[in-house]
Coordinates of C-alpha atoms and ligand atoms in Angstrom, one line a residue:
M2 CA 59.2 -33.3 -10.2
P3 CA 61.0 -30.0 -9.3
L4 CA 63.6 -28.5 -11.7
A5 CA 67.1 -29.8 -11.3
P6 CA 69.5 -27.2 -9.9
A7 CA 71.4 -27.0 -13.1
E8 CA 68.2 -26.4 -15.1
F9 CA 67.1 -23.8 -12.6
D10 CA 70.4 -22.1 -12.9
F11 CA 70.3 -22.1 -16.7
V12 CA 66.8 -20.5 -16.7
R13 CA 67.9 -18.0 -14.0
R14 CA 70.8 -16.8 -16.1
M15 CA 68.8 -16.6 -19.2
V16 CA 66.0 -14.6 -17.6
A17 CA 68.5 -12.2 -15.9
E18 CA 70.1 -11.6 -19.3
R19 CA 66.9 -11.0 -21.2
A20 CA 64.8 -9.2 -18.7
G21 CA 67.1 -8.2 -15.8
I22 CA 64.8 -10.2 -13.5
V23 CA 66.7 -11.8 -10.6
L24 CA 65.1 -15.1 -9.6
S25 CA 65.9 -16.4 -6.2
S26 CA 66.7 -20.0 -5.5
T27 CA 63.5 -20.3 -3.4
Q28 CA 61.4 -19.8 -6.5
G29 CA 62.0 -23.2 -8.0
Y30 CA 58.4 -24.2 -8.0
L31 CA 57.2 -20.9 -9.3
V32 CA 59.7 -21.1 -12.2
E33 CA 58.5 -24.6 -12.9
S34 CA 54.9 -23.7 -13.0
K35 CA 55.7 -20.7 -15.3
L36 CA 57.7 -23.0 -17.6
N37 CA 54.7 -25.4 -17.7
A38 CA 52.6 -22.5 -18.9
V39 CA 55.1 -21.8 -21.7
V40 CA 55.0 -25.5 -22.7
Q41 CA 51.2 -25.3 -23.0
T42 CA 51.2 -22.3 -25.2
T43 CA 54.0 -23.3 -27.5
G44 CA 52.8 -26.7 -28.6
L45 CA 55.8 -28.4 -26.9
H46 CA 55.2 -31.6 -24.9
S47 CA 57.2 -31.2 -21.7
I48 CA 59.5 -29.0 -19.7
E49 CA 62.3 -31.4 -20.7
E50 CA 61.6 -30.7 -24.4
L51 CA 61.5 -26.9 -23.7
M52 CA 64.8 -27.1 -21.8
T53 CA 66.4 -29.0 -24.6
D54 CA 65.3 -26.4 -27.2
L55 CA 66.5 -23.6 -25.0
R56 CA 69.9 -25.2 -24.5
R57 CA 70.3 -25.8 -28.2
G58 CA 69.9 -22.1 -28.8
A59 CA 66.1 -21.9 -29.3
S60 CA 64.6 -19.0 -31.2
S61 CA 65.0 -15.6 -29.7
R62 CA 61.1 -15.5 -29.5
L63 CA 61.0 -18.7 -27.3
R64 CA 63.7 -17.2 -25.0
E65 CA 61.7 -14.0 -24.8
R66 CA 58.5 -16.0 -23.9
V67 CA 60.2 -17.7 -21.1
A68 CA 61.6 -14.4 -19.7
E69 CA 58.1 -12.8 -20.1
A70 CA 56.5 -15.7 -18.3
M71 CA 58.6 -15.1 -15.2
T72 CA 57.2 -11.6 -14.7
I73 CA 54.4 -10.9 -12.3
N74 CA 51.6 -8.8 -13.8
E75 CA 49.7 -8.0 -10.7
T76 CA 48.0 -4.6 -11.1
S77 CA 44.7 -2.8 -10.6
F78 CA 42.8 0.4 -11.3
F79 CA 43.8 3.2 -8.8
R80 CA 46.3 0.9 -7.2
D81 CA 47.2 2.2 -3.7
I82 CA 44.9 5.2 -4.3
H83 CA 47.0 7.9 -2.5
P84 CA 49.4 8.6 -5.4
F85 CA 46.4 9.1 -7.7
D86 CA 44.8 11.5 -5.2
A87 CA 48.1 13.4 -5.2
L88 CA 48.3 13.4 -9.0
R89 CA 44.8 14.9 -9.1
S90 CA 45.2 17.5 -6.3
A91 CA 48.9 18.6 -6.7
I92 CA 51.0 17.0 -9.4
I93 CA 48.9 17.5 -12.6
P94 CA 47.9 21.0 -11.5
A95 CA 51.6 21.9 -11.0
I96 CA 52.7 20.5 -14.3
A97 CA 49.7 22.1 -16.1
A98 CA 50.6 25.5 -14.6
A99 CA 54.3 25.1 -15.7
R100 CA 53.3 24.1 -19.3
K101 CA 50.4 26.6 -19.8
S102 CA 52.2 28.4 -22.6
E103 CA 53.3 25.2 -24.4
R104 CA 50.0 23.5 -23.8
K105 CA 51.8 20.1 -23.8
L106 CA 51.8 17.3 -21.2
S107 CA 53.5 14.0 -21.5
I108 CA 53.3 11.0 -19.3
W109 CA 55.2 7.7 -19.4
C110 CA 53.9 4.7 -17.6
A111 CA 56.8 2.2 -17.7
A112 CA 55.9 -1.5 -16.8
S113 CA 52.2 -0.9 -17.4
S114 CA 51.2 -4.6 -17.3
S115 CA 47.6 -5.1 -18.5
G116 CA 47.0 -1.4 -18.7
Q117 CA 45.0 -0.5 -15.6
E118 CA 47.6 2.1 -14.5
P119 CA 47.8 4.2 -17.7
Y120 CA 43.9 4.0 -18.0
T121 CA 43.7 5.2 -14.4
M122 CA 45.8 8.2 -15.5
A123 CA 43.7 8.8 -18.6
I124 CA 40.5 8.7 -16.5
I125 CA 41.9 11.3 -14.0
L126 CA 42.8 13.6 -16.9
A127 CA 39.4 13.2 -18.6
E128 CA 37.5 13.5 -15.3
H129 CA 39.3 16.3 -13.6
F130 CA 41.1 18.3 -16.2
P131 CA 38.7 19.1 -19.0
E132 CA 40.7 22.3 -19.7
L133 CA 43.5 20.0 -21.0
A134 CA 41.2 18.5 -23.7
D135 CA 42.6 20.7 -26.4
W136 CA 46.3 20.4 -25.2
N137 CA 48.8 18.1 -26.8
V138 CA 48.5 15.4 -24.1
K139 CA 50.4 12.1 -24.6
I140 CA 50.4 9.0 -22.4
L141 CA 52.9 6.4 -23.4
A142 CA 52.5 3.0 -21.7
T143 CA 55.3 0.4 -22.1
D144 CA 55.9 -3.1 -20.9
L145 CA 58.1 -6.1 -21.6
S146 CA 55.3 -8.5 -22.3
D147 CA 53.6 -8.6 -25.7
E148 CA 50.7 -10.4 -24.2
M149 CA 50.1 -7.6 -21.6
L150 CA 50.4 -5.0 -24.3
A151 CA 47.8 -6.7 -26.5
R152 CA 45.4 -6.9 -23.6
S153 CA 46.0 -3.3 -22.8
R154 CA 45.3 -2.1 -26.4
E155 CA 42.0 -4.0 -26.3
G156 CA 41.2 -2.5 -23.0
I157 CA 38.9 -5.4 -22.0
Y158 CA 38.6 -6.2 -18.3
T159 CA 36.6 -8.8 -16.3
Q160 CA 34.0 -7.8 -13.7
F161 CA 36.6 -8.9 -11.1
E162 CA 39.2 -6.6 -12.5
V163 CA 37.0 -3.6 -12.7
N164 CA 35.7 -4.3 -9.2
R165 CA 39.2 -3.9 -7.9
G166 CA 39.6 -0.2 -7.4
L167 CA 37.4 1.4 -10.1
P168 CA 34.4 3.4 -8.7
V169 CA 31.1 2.3 -10.3
R170 CA 30.4 5.9 -11.5
L171 CA 33.7 5.9 -13.5
L172 CA 33.0 2.4 -14.8
V173 CA 29.7 3.3 -16.4
K174 CA 31.1 6.6 -17.6
Y175 CA 34.3 5.3 -19.3
F176 CA 33.5 1.6 -20.1
D177 CA 31.1 -0.3 -22.3
R178 CA 29.6 -3.7 -21.5
K179 CA 31.2 -6.4 -23.6
G180 CA 29.4 -9.7 -22.8
T181 CA 30.3 -10.3 -19.2
D182 CA 33.3 -8.1 -19.4
W183 CA 33.9 -4.3 -19.8
Q184 CA 35.8 -2.5 -22.5
V185 CA 37.4 1.0 -22.1
R186 CA 35.6 3.4 -24.5
E187 CA 37.5 4.5 -27.5
P188 CA 38.2 8.1 -26.6
L189 CA 40.1 6.9 -23.5
R190 CA 41.9 4.1 -25.4
K191 CA 43.0 6.7 -28.0
M192 CA 44.7 8.8 -25.3
I193 CA 47.3 6.1 -24.7
E194 CA 50.0 4.6 -27.0
F195 CA 51.1 1.1 -25.9
R196 CA 54.6 0.1 -26.9
K197 CA 57.0 -2.7 -26.1
L198 CA 60.0 -1.6 -24.1
N199 CA 62.4 -3.8 -22.1
L200 CA 63.8 -1.5 -19.4
T201 CA 67.1 -3.5 -19.2
M202 CA 67.8 -3.5 -22.9
P203 CA 68.7 -0.5 -25.1
W204 CA 65.6 1.8 -25.3
P205 CA 64.0 3.0 -28.5
A206 CA 63.9 6.7 -29.1
L207 CA 61.7 8.4 -26.4
P208 CA 60.6 11.9 -25.9
I209 CA 61.2 13.9 -22.7
F210 CA 58.4 13.4 -20.2
D211 CA 56.7 15.6 -17.5
F212 CA 55.8 12.6 -15.4
V213 CA 57.2 9.1 -15.3
S214 CA 55.5 6.3 -13.3
I215 CA 57.6 3.2 -12.8
R216 CA 55.8 1.2 -10.1
N217 CA 56.2 -2.3 -8.8
V218 CA 58.8 -3.4 -11.2
L219 CA 62.1 -2.4 -9.4
I220 CA 61.7 -5.5 -7.2
Y221 CA 62.9 -7.7 -10.1
F222 CA 66.2 -5.9 -10.6
D223 CA 69.6 -5.8 -8.9
N224 CA 71.0 -2.5 -7.8
A225 CA 73.3 -2.0 -10.8
S226 CA 70.3 -2.4 -13.2
K227 CA 68.1 -0.1 -11.0
R228 CA 70.8 2.6 -11.0
S229 CA 71.3 2.5 -14.8
I230 CA 67.5 2.5 -15.4
F231 CA 67.1 5.6 -13.1
E232 CA 70.0 7.4 -14.7
H233 CA 68.5 6.7 -18.1
I234 CA 65.0 7.9 -16.9
R235 CA 66.7 11.1 -15.7
T236 CA 67.6 11.9 -19.3
H237 CA 64.0 11.5 -20.3
I238 CA 62.3 13.6 -17.7
R239 CA 62.0 17.4 -17.6
S240 CA 64.1 19.0 -15.0
D241 CA 60.9 20.2 -13.3
G242 CA 59.1 16.9 -13.8
Y243 CA 58.1 14.1 -11.4
M244 CA 58.6 10.4 -11.0
L245 CA 56.5 7.9 -9.1
L246 CA 57.6 4.5 -7.7
G247 CA 55.6 1.7 -6.1
G248 CA 54.5 2.0 -2.5
S249 CA 57.3 -0.2 -1.1
E250 CA 60.0 1.0 -3.5
T251 CA 62.7 3.6 -2.8
L252 CA 65.8 5.1 -4.3
L253 CA 67.6 4.9 -1.0
G254 CA 71.2 3.8 -1.4
L255 CA 71.1 4.0 -5.2
N256 CA 72.8 7.4 -5.4
V257 CA 70.8 8.6 -8.4
P258 CA 70.0 12.2 -9.3
F259 CA 66.5 12.5 -7.8
G260 CA 65.2 14.1 -4.6
R261 CA 62.1 13.2 -2.6
H262 CA 59.0 15.3 -2.9
E263 CA 56.2 14.4 -0.5
V264 CA 52.5 15.2 -1.2
D265 CA 50.2 14.1 1.7
K266 CA 50.7 10.4 2.0
S267 CA 52.7 9.9 -1.2
V268 CA 56.3 10.3 -2.2
F269 CA 57.3 11.5 -5.7
Y270 CA 60.8 12.0 -6.9
R271 CA 62.1 15.0 -8.8
P272 CA 65.4 15.6 -10.7
V273 CA 68.1 17.4 -8.7
Ligands
LIG13 C1 53.7 -6.1 -11.0 S1 53.5 -5.4 -12.6 C2 53.3 -3.7 -12.3 C3 52.2 -3.0 -13.0 C4 51.9 -1.6 -12.7 N1 53.0 -0.7 -12.9 C5 51.4 -1.5 -11.2 O1 52.1 -1.1 -10.4 O2 50.3 -1.9 -11.0 C6 55.2 -5.5 -13.2 C7 55.3 -5.4 -14.7 O3 56.7 -5.2 -15.1 C8 56.9 -5.8 -16.3 N2 58.4 -6.0 -16.4 C9 59.1 -6.9 -15.8 N3 60.4 -6.8 -16.2 C10 60.4 -5.8 -17.1 C11 61.5 -5.3 -17.9 N4 62.7 -5.7 -17.9 N5 61.2 -4.3 -18.8 C12 59.9 -3.8 -18.8 N6 58.9 -4.3 -18.1 C13 59.1 -5.3 -17.3 C14 56.1 -7.0 -16.3 O4 55.8 -7.5 -17.6 C15 54.8 -6.6 -15.5 O5 53.8 -6.3 -16.4

């Protein structure tokens, strides 16, 4: 039985408040199936029971779980490939040249899902920039979802997941077999710090980054939230740094202080 409009509305408001995610009224069935998944993992008996708990002011953790369940975690290694080619051929060399006296490089992957994106960056650094091995290199990867962060820290991926985008040569070089799965080797895992960060809530203290990747997450937010997230990112990115969005995302119409910077087939953004 589909969710009643009033229930859908209640969930929609709660998810918008907690995660900035804007659910559309055509997503009733999706929302229902995600609520079912929450019911199954929380020991409740039905969506009705879950809704009653939520309406009675359920624990903040339960509300968080519902908001997290509404997110889409689709990701893969070397997703959309071109931006990673550009990172290797132009962006990292430019940052490395600008930081050669400091010998410091810092990257933030916001909305990192199950970790394939920050691991892709770590692989690129390890594979193509051995000269940075003794620099102070930091990769911070953040996401809203505790479950995705736990998966990322473990760095264990199925055969299907590694087949999506990861060249075999890099798989055998940077991963170990773990039963039928593959685990990222420790040196690469140690390059990344995974932390919880909800982009639409007050942020914890963050350093200033040379490169920020915030891909395929904008789609969830309304324009006001997007604008405030980008203005906030601007305060955490070096004035000669770079930002990368997802392939179908743009800053057009948001009036935020970044300019386009094209490298071959990819668009990066730089503070202006
Ligand atoms: C589609 S995945 C994108 C993963 C990766 N960046 C990529 O492009 O392959 C979107 C991620 O955004 C996260 N997310 C959604 N709302 C968020 C929020 N308010 N704050 C932080 N992360 C959020 C989800 O948990 C999910 O892991």
